[in-house]
Amino acid sequence: MTMTHNQPTIIPKPVALQYHEGVFTLLSQTVIVYTDPRTEEIATYLAEVLAPPLGYRLLVTDHESRAKCPAITLCLVSEEGHTSPEAYSLKVMPGGIRIAAAGPAGLFYGVQTLRQLLPPEIMSPFLVTRTPWQVPAVTIHDAPRFAWRGLMLDVSRHFYSKEFILKFLDVMALHKLNTFHFHLCDNQGWRLEIAQFPRLTTVGARRASSPLIGDRHSQDGIPYGPYFYTQEEIREIVDYARCRAITVVPEIEMPGHCLAALAAYPEYSCTGGPFQVRTCSGYEQNVYCAGNEGTFTFLQRVLDEVMALFPSRVIHIGGDECPTKRWQACPACQQRLREEGLPDEHALQGYVMRRMARYLAQHGRRVIGWDEILDGGLPDDAAVMSWRGTSGGEAAARLGHDVVMSPTTHCYFDFYQSDAYASEPEAICGLIPLQQVYNYDPSAGELSEAERRHIIGVQGNLWTEYMRSYRQVEYMSYPRAAALAEVAWTPQECRSYDNFLSRLAVHCHRLDLLDVHYRCV
């Protein structure tokens, strides 16, 4: 039985747990019963993830009468206590297991809790013998604190294969993280196939070199790319995420952080280029020309294909670190300022953001942007991702806009994890140890109760300037992402760092079996 200090080692910690006498024993005759056609996919998923260590695949059926011994039953219900589609209840008794929820997402999270109630070896990709597959008899009532529980992965600076992305989603799912923010383009590379603009990948998906390992002020001289995801790969990633209750939120940066796109299509800049994809970190003076009507046509056509690939209602359009130097010297941009009656170039960025937000809204989508979108006036219904501390998020909440907190102080997983810098992999800067992540409270600002309800979630960010391999991405992610998952899921009053560490000791064994390269605590 997976226990530490008489507590099941579940991460994130459930809201309420009650113990009973006895255990449920998983046997080859056990049947997984689904009671609604919408839950068959989850039942099949459970059978598939249990099969390797068990050495057999449990029967999945919609007929409980076919059970030859106590069954695992998945139920969709509408009763009080399951009003949120992500809430669930799980009851384990010697005579069977019942997971109930108002929506498929809740059932999926109940399945993740069940996996963590089993011995850690249930995560093994290979047959495990001489392990009694017992689950302690418990009743759990659980629901997330925040609706947005995210991780962002930057694939522009360094690219990671589709296979790694699928693994990344699997580990997110285990931790009940539900939003994968896919940072697909930046100055250092464009990583998404766009059929109408093939040069985005033939030109924008490659660069001449990258920062030298251990000396970021020098270049390695090694051509990088072309690396990008085909549209078919994106469809597979999105569907794989959907099956794991994860929404993929794509980010198409604008009006800055776009040098890879401008290298491919310089006519949408203020100067006409030519440009080269950036080979080092930092931001660029060259941005999309806000005075060129063709720029908006280009971005709209790109977003048309993005919307066709990503069903997420929310689309991230960046908005951060946009210099205005080129706009100040651009006759077309200055003409736009006069025509629109805008006071300055910061307001011009707001014009770009509002115009693109309106286009997405016409297609039933909603924008989210980094907190700089506050500077030029927020688009209607826009959500804000607060990264420059928390003040931008608090300001947006006071204006009635939804906010995802992602401050550099707690949520930037490209920062070092220890002040023993020489013994750690190269990181961008700064220090965010595990306890600092765990102690974060996203809604701790000076807000009214009504304003606080606009804090819809929290997200960890992985900027990958110096993450040259997927193993380093995992190392920088975990266990900090596990800590953030508990921040995002578990009520503040139910959390204890010492208790988290005691559970993490067992949880790390799960990560070992899943071949996740994490930092040992």
Short mmCIF file of C-alpha atoms in Angstrom, two decimals, residues 2 38 63 74 105 127 131 134 150 172 234 250 256 264 267 301 347-348 368 383 386 401 408 417 457 476 484 500:
data_model
loop_
_atom_site.label_atom_id
_atom_site.label_comp_id
_atom_site.label_asym_id
_atom_site.label_seq_id
_atom_site.Cartn_x
_atom_site.Cartn_y
_atom_site.Cartn_z
CA THR A 2 1.44 3.41 -1.05
CA ARG A 38 -18.61 9.39 -23.28
CA HIS A 63 -22.20 -4.26 -18.71
CA LEU A 74 -16.72 4.99 -13.97
CA ALA A 105 -12.35 15.49 -17.16
CA LEU A 127 5.85 -6.52 -16.31
CA THR A 131 3.69 -7.05 -6.24
CA GLN A 134 -3.81 -3.39 -3.59
CA GLY A 150 -0.60 25.07 -17.03
CA MET A 172 1.32 16.65 -17.06
CA ILE A 234 -0.12 18.91 -34.52
CA PRO A 250 -1.05 27.78 -29.22
CA GLY A 256 7.25 41.53 -31.57
CA ALA A 264 10.73 34.46 -44.36
CA GLU A 267 7.58 42.61 -46.59
CA ARG A 301 -4.42 33.92 -42.68
CA ALA A 347 -1.23 52.77 -28.09
CA LEU A 348 -0.36 51.46 -31.55
CA ILE A 368 -4.72 35.84 -23.94
CA ALA A 383 -7.18 37.43 -20.54
CA SER A 386 1.10 38.09 -15.70
CA HIS A 401 -10.21 40.65 -16.97
CA THR A 408 9.24 35.25 -12.86
CA GLN A 417 16.92 25.40 -8.89
CA GLY A 457 -5.03 29.96 -12.71
CA MET A 476 14.12 21.87 -15.16
CA LEU A 484 3.05 23.95 -8.98
CA PHE A 500 4.54 17.53 0.19
#
